[in-house]
């Protein structure tokens, strides 16, 4: 019974943290969109963010157990 509740609690925490990370990402991207002017700068910043996401998303997903 304790393992069942532990599993439910772990799933709840994983969902909440994942939702919080998603909201934080959208907020930061919306803020960053207003700060960058010019197509070239947006391409460079987008490429760097994409490269960072390529390496960080699997690490974060592994830590959260996705």
N, CA, C and O atoms as a printed pandas DataFrame, in Angstrom:
     atom_number atom_name residue_name chain_id  residue_number  x_coord  y_coord  z_coord
0              1         N          UNK        A               1    0.816   -1.183    0.000
1              2        CA          UNK        A               1    0.000    0.000    0.000
2              3         C          UNK        A               1    0.866    1.255    0.000
3              4         O          UNK        A               1    0.545    2.233   -0.675
4              5         N          UNK        A               2    1.957    1.229    0.753
5              6        CA          UNK        A               2    2.853    2.376    0.808
6              7         C          UNK        A               2    3.505    2.612   -0.558
7              8         O          UNK        A               2    3.696    3.757   -0.967
8              9         N          UNK        A               3    3.841    1.541   -1.250
9             10        CA          UNK        A               3    4.443    1.681   -2.581
10            11         C          UNK        A               3    3.455    2.303   -3.556
11            12         O          UNK        A               3    3.848    3.083   -4.424
12            13         N          UNK        A               4    2.188    1.969   -3.424
13            14        CA          UNK        A               4    1.152    2.544   -4.294
14            15         C          UNK        A               4    1.057    4.055   -4.087
15            16         O          UNK        A               4    1.030    4.815   -5.055
16            17         N          UNK        A               5    1.007    4.490   -2.822
17            18        CA          UNK        A               5    0.921    5.923   -2.543
18            19         C          UNK        A               5    2.211    6.649   -2.930
19            20         O          UNK        A               5    2.164    7.795   -3.379
20            21         N          UNK        A               6    3.343    6.004   -2.763
21            22        CA          UNK        A               6    4.605    6.604   -3.168
22            23         C          UNK        A               6    4.636    6.803   -4.682
23            24         O          UNK        A               6    5.111    7.830   -5.168
24            25         N          UNK        A               7    4.138    5.832   -5.415
25            26        CA          UNK        A               7    4.094    5.942   -6.874
26            27         C          UNK        A               7    3.150    7.072   -7.306
27            28         O          UNK        A               7    3.472    7.825   -8.225
28            29         N          UNK        A               8    2.000    7.194   -6.659
29            30        CA          UNK        A               8    1.064    8.280   -6.964
30            31         C          UNK        A               8    1.670    9.641   -6.647
31            32         O          UNK        A               8    1.520   10.587   -7.419
32            33         N          UNK        A               9    2.350    9.736   -5.520
33            34        CA          UNK        A               9    2.986   10.992   -5.141
34            35         C          UNK        A               9    4.090   11.359   -6.117
35            36         O          UNK        A               9    4.220   12.523   -6.494
36            37         N          UNK        A              10    4.880   10.386   -6.529
37            38        CA          UNK        A              10    5.962   10.640   -7.476
38            39         C          UNK        A              10    5.402   11.103   -8.818
39            40         O          UNK        A              10    5.958   12.011   -9.438
40            41         N          UNK        A              11    4.309   10.491   -9.275
41            42        CA          UNK        A              11    3.679   10.917  -10.521
42            43         C          UNK        A              11    3.136   12.340  -10.409
43            44         O          UNK        A              11    3.259   13.125  -11.349
44            45         N          UNK        A              12    2.545   12.671   -9.282
45            46        CA          UNK        A              12    2.015   14.017   -9.079
46            47         C          UNK        A              12    3.130   15.056   -9.109
47            48         O          UNK        A              12    2.984   16.096   -9.751
48            49         N          UNK        A              13    4.227   14.794   -8.433
49            50        CA          UNK        A              13    5.363   15.716   -8.428
50            51         C          UNK        A              13    5.936   15.847   -9.831
51            52         O          UNK        A              13    6.272   16.952  -10.258
52            53         N          UNK        A              14    6.052   14.754  -10.545
53            54        CA          UNK        A              14    6.584   14.795  -11.907
54            55         C          UNK        A              14    5.706   15.642  -12.807
55            56         O          UNK        A              14    6.222   16.419  -13.610
56            57         N          UNK        A              15    4.397   15.513  -12.693
57            58        CA          UNK        A              15    3.474   16.300  -13.511
58            59         C          UNK        A              15    3.572   17.784  -13.163
59            60         O          UNK        A              15    3.601   18.631  -14.055
60            61         N          UNK        A              16    3.622   18.098  -11.876
61            62        CA          UNK        A              16    3.697   19.491  -11.457
62            63         C          UNK        A              16    5.003   20.152  -11.889
63            64         O          UNK        A              16    4.998   21.288  -12.366
64            65         N          UNK        A              17    6.112   19.453  -11.726
65            66        CA          UNK        A              17    7.405   20.014  -12.128
66            67         C          UNK        A              17    7.470   20.164  -13.647
67            68         O          UNK        A              17    7.972   21.171  -14.147
68            69         N          UNK        A              18    6.976   19.189  -14.371
69            70        CA          UNK        A              18    6.960   19.283  -15.833
70            71         C          UNK        A              18    6.110   20.438  -16.312
71            72         O          UNK        A              18    6.492   21.139  -17.249
72            73         N          UNK        A              19    4.955   20.653  -15.683
73            74        CA          UNK        A              19    4.095   21.772  -16.047
74            75         C          UNK        A              19    4.759   23.095  -15.712
75            76         O          UNK        A              19    4.679   24.042  -16.495
76            77         N          UNK        A              20    5.413   23.175  -14.561
77            78        CA          UNK        A              20    6.112   24.394  -14.171
78            79         C          UNK        A              20    7.238   24.718  -15.147
79            80         O          UNK        A              20    7.416   25.876  -15.525
80            81         N          UNK        A              21    7.992   23.713  -15.553
81            82        CA          UNK        A              21    9.073   23.934  -16.520
82            83         C          UNK        A              21    8.531   24.399  -17.871
83            84         O          UNK        A              21    9.127   25.261  -18.515
84            85         N          UNK        A              22    7.415   23.837  -18.296
85            86        CA          UNK        A              22    6.799   24.239  -19.563
86            87         C          UNK        A              22    6.340   25.697  -19.508
87            88         O          UNK        A              22    6.559   26.451  -20.456
88            89         N          UNK        A              23    5.708   26.097  -18.409
89            90        CA          UNK        A              23    5.254   27.480  -18.251
90            91         C          UNK        A              23    6.431   28.444  -18.185
91            92         O          UNK        A              23    6.372   29.528  -18.765
92            93         N          UNK        A              24    7.489   28.072  -17.493
93            94        CA          UNK        A              24    8.673   28.922  -17.400
94            95         C          UNK        A              24    9.319   29.093  -18.771
95            96         O          UNK        A              24    9.772   30.188  -19.103
96            97         N          UNK        A              25    9.368   28.042  -19.562
97            98        CA          UNK        A              25    9.947   28.112  -20.895
98            99         C          UNK        A              25    9.149   29.044  -21.787
99           100         O          UNK        A              25    9.729   29.857  -22.505
100          101         N          UNK        A              26    7.841   28.940  -21.755
101          102        CA          UNK        A              26    6.995   29.810  -22.574
102          103         C          UNK        A              26    7.158   31.264  -22.149
103          104         O          UNK        A              26    7.216   32.152  -23.000
104          105         N          UNK        A              27    7.234   31.518  -20.850
105          106        CA          UNK        A              27    7.398   32.885  -20.354
106          107         C          UNK        A              27    8.739   33.473  -20.787
107          108         O          UNK        A              27    8.795   34.617  -21.238
108          109         N          UNK        A              28    9.809   32.709  -20.655
109          110        CA          UNK        A              28   11.134   33.195  -21.043
110          111         C          UNK        A              28   11.201   33.435  -22.549
111          112         O          UNK        A              28   11.775   34.431  -22.989
112          113         N          UNK        A              29   10.628   32.549  -23.332
113          114        CA          UNK        A              29   10.648   32.724  -24.794
114          115         C          UNK        A              29    9.837   33.939  -25.222
115          116         O          UNK        A              29   10.239   34.655  -26.139
116          117         N          UNK        A              30    8.699   34.184  -24.573
117          118        CA          UNK        A              30    7.897   35.364  -24.895
118          119         C          UNK        A              30    8.653   36.640  -24.538
119          120         O          UNK        A              30    8.604   37.619  -25.282
120          121         N          UNK        A              31    9.348   36.635  -23.407
121          122        CA          UNK        A              31   10.153   37.796  -23.020
122          123         C          UNK        A              31   11.310   38.002  -23.986
123          124         O          UNK        A              31   11.597   39.130  -24.387
124          125         N          UNK        A              32   11.965   36.929  -24.353
125          126        CA          UNK        A              32   13.124   37.013  -25.237
126          127         C          UNK        A              32   12.725   37.475  -26.633
127          128         O          UNK        A              32   13.502   38.147  -27.312
128          129         N          UNK        A              33   11.527   37.120  -27.058
129          130        CA          UNK        A              33   11.056   37.514  -28.385
130          131         C          UNK        A              33   10.959   39.028  -28.516
131          132         O          UNK        A              33   11.203   39.570  -29.593
132          133         N          UNK        A              34   10.608   39.715  -27.435
133          134        CA          UNK        A              34   10.497   41.177  -27.493
134          135         C          UNK        A              34   11.859   41.858  -27.431
135          136         O          UNK        A              34   11.969   43.023  -27.814
136          137         N          UNK        A              35   12.883   41.182  -26.971
137          138        CA          UNK        A              35   14.200   41.786  -26.791
138          139         C          UNK        A              35   15.104   41.664  -28.012
139          140         O          UNK        A              35   16.047   42.442  -28.155
140          141         N          UNK        A              36   14.838   40.709  -28.889
141          142        CA          UNK        A              36   15.717   40.454  -30.028
142          143         C          UNK        A              36   15.110   41.093  -31.276
143          144         O          UNK        A              36   13.955   40.849  -31.624
144          145         N          UNK        A              37   15.926   41.920  -31.940
145          146        CA          UNK        A              37   15.470   42.578  -33.162
146          147         C          UNK        A              37   16.346   42.102  -34.314
147          148         O          UNK        A              37   17.559   41.953  -34.162
148          149         N          UNK        A              38   15.745   41.872  -35.429
149          150        CA          UNK        A              38   16.492   41.435  -36.607
150          151         C          UNK        A              38   16.406   39.939  -36.813
151          152         O          UNK        A              38   16.440   39.154  -35.866
152          153         N          UNK        A              39   16.293   39.566  -38.073
153          154        CA          UNK        A              39   16.133   38.157  -38.427
154          155         C          UNK        A              39   17.389   37.342  -38.124
155          156         O          UNK        A              39   17.296   36.219  -37.628
156          157         N          UNK        A              40   18.550   37.899  -38.418
157          158        CA          UNK        A              40   19.800   37.168  -38.186
158          159         C          UNK        A              40   20.021   36.864  -36.712
159          160         O          UNK        A              40   20.420   35.758  -36.347
160          161         N          UNK        A              41   19.758   37.857  -35.869
161          162        CA          UNK        A              41   19.927   37.645  -34.427
162          163         C          UNK        A              41   18.955   36.587  -33.913
163          164         O          UNK        A              41   19.312   35.769  -33.066
164          165         N          UNK        A              42   17.725   36.603  -34.429
165          166        CA          UNK        A              42   16.754   35.600  -34.002
166          167         C          UNK        A              42   17.170   34.198  -34.436
167          168         O          UNK        A              42   16.969   33.229  -33.704
168          169         N          UNK        A              43   17.751   34.094  -35.634
169          170        CA          UNK        A              43   18.222   32.787  -36.093
170          171         C          UNK        A              43   19.362   32.264  -35.227
171          172         O          UNK        A              43   19.405   31.079  -34.896
172          173         N          UNK        A              44   20.283   33.151  -34.862
173          174        CA          UNK        A              44   21.417   32.738  -34.033
174          175         C          UNK        A              44   20.932   32.320  -32.645
175          176         O          UNK        A              44   21.313   31.260  -32.147
176          177         N          UNK        A              45   20.097   33.148  -32.020
177          178        CA          UNK        A              45   19.600   32.828  -30.684
178          179         C          UNK        A              45   18.740   31.564  -30.724
179          180         O          UNK        A              45   18.838   30.720  -29.833
180          181         N          UNK        A              46   17.907   31.432  -31.742
181          182        CA          UNK        A              46   17.089   30.231  -31.875
182          183         C          UNK        A              46   17.932   28.983  -32.057
183          184         O          UNK        A              46   17.626   27.932  -31.493
184          185         N          UNK        A              47   18.990   29.097  -32.842
185          186        CA          UNK        A              47   19.896   27.959  -33.017
186          187         C          UNK        A              47   20.584   27.562  -31.725
187          188         O          UNK        A              47   20.711   26.378  -31.416
188          189         N          UNK        A              48   21.030   28.565  -30.970
189          190        CA          UNK        A              48   21.686   28.272  -29.691
190          191         C          UNK        A              48   20.707   27.653  -28.687
191          192         O          UNK        A              48   21.058   26.724  -27.960
192          193         N          UNK        A              49   19.477   28.176  -28.655
193          194        CA          UNK        A              49   18.476   27.589  -27.763
194          195         C          UNK        A              49   18.110   26.169  -28.190
195          196         O          UNK        A              49   17.909   25.296  -27.346
196          197         N          UNK        A              50   18.026   25.941  -29.488
197          198        CA          UNK        A              50   17.742   24.602  -29.984
198          199         C          UNK        A              50   18.841   23.619  -29.649
199          200         O          UNK        A              50   18.576   22.474  -29.283
200          201         N          UNK        A              51   20.079   24.073  -29.775
201          202        CA          UNK        A              51   21.221   23.224  -29.432
202          203         C          UNK        A              51   21.233   22.904  -27.936
203          204         O          UNK        A              51   21.504   21.770  -27.541
204          205         N          UNK        A              52   20.940   23.902  -27.116
205          206        CA          UNK        A              52   20.880   23.667  -25.668
206          207         C          UNK        A              52   19.751   22.704  -25.330
207          208         O          UNK        A              52   19.919   21.823  -24.487
208          209         N          UNK        A              53   18.602   22.865  -25.979
209          210        CA          UNK        A              53   17.472   21.975  -25.711
210          211         C          UNK        A              53   17.781   20.545  -26.138
211          212         O          UNK        A              53   17.351   19.589  -25.491
212          213         N          UNK        A              54   18.528   20.405  -27.231
213          214        CA          UNK        A              54   18.881   19.075  -27.723
214          215         C          UNK        A              54   19.633   18.275  -26.663
215          216         O          UNK        A              54   19.460   17.062  -26.545
216          217         N          UNK        A              55   20.468   18.970  -25.896
217          218        CA          UNK        A              55   21.249   18.282  -24.874
218          219         C          UNK        A              55   20.568   18.274  -23.512
219          220         O          UNK        A              55   20.731   17.317  -22.755
220          221         N          UNK        A              56   19.811   19.313  -23.182
221          222        CA          UNK        A              56   19.239   19.408  -21.844
222          223         C          UNK        A              56   17.909   18.673  -21.682
223          224         O          UNK        A              56   17.622   18.171  -20.596
224          225         N          UNK        A              57   17.103   18.599  -22.719
225          226        CA          UNK        A              57   15.795   17.947  -22.598
226          227         C          UNK        A              57   15.940   16.476  -22.199
227          228         O          UNK        A              57   15.224   16.040  -21.298
228          229         N          UNK        A              58   16.815   15.697  -22.811
229          230        CA          UNK        A              58   16.949   14.297  -22.359
230          231         C          UNK        A              58   17.440   14.172  -20.913
231          232         O          UNK        A              58   17.047   13.253  -20.195
232          233         N          UNK        A              59   18.293   15.094  -20.501
233          234        CA          UNK        A              59   18.793   15.056  -19.117
234          235         C          UNK        A              59   17.660   15.344  -18.140
235          236         O          UNK        A              59   17.490   14.627  -17.154
236          237         N          UNK        A              60   16.884   16.395  -18.412
237          238        CA          UNK        A              60   15.775   16.755  -17.523
238          239         C          UNK        A              60   14.695   15.667  -17.550
239          240         O          UNK        A              60   14.135   15.313  -16.513
240          241         N          UNK        A              61   14.414   15.148  -18.732
241          242        CA          UNK        A              61   13.417   14.079  -18.824
242          243         C          UNK        A              61   13.870   12.837  -18.058
243          244         O          UNK        A              61   13.054   12.174  -17.417
244          245         N          UNK        A              62   15.138   12.523  -18.119
245          246        CA          UNK        A              62   15.646   11.381  -17.367
246          247         C          UNK        A              62   15.554   11.596  -15.873
247          248         O          UNK        A              62   15.236   10.666  -15.132
248          249         N          UNK        A              63   15.829   12.823  -15.413
249          250        CA          UNK        A              63   15.734   13.111  -13.993
250          251         C          UNK        A              63   14.291   13.054  -13.492
251          252         O          UNK        A              63   14.035   12.656  -12.355
252          253         N          UNK        A              64   13.347   13.457  -14.354
253          254        CA          UNK        A              64   11.944   13.434  -13.963
254          255         C          UNK        A              64   11.296   12.060  -14.191
255          256         O          UNK        A              64   10.190   11.805  -13.715
256          257         N          UNK        A              65   11.974   11.202  -14.902
257          258        CA          UNK        A              65   11.456    9.862  -15.121
258          259         C          UNK        A              65   10.477    9.732  -16.282
259          260         O          UNK        A              65    9.639    8.830  -16.293
260          261         N          UNK        A              66   10.580   10.617  -17.241
261          262        CA          UNK        A              66    9.676   10.544  -18.404
262          263         C          UNK        A              66   10.088    9.465  -19.343
263          264         O          UNK        A              66    9.443    9.262  -20.371
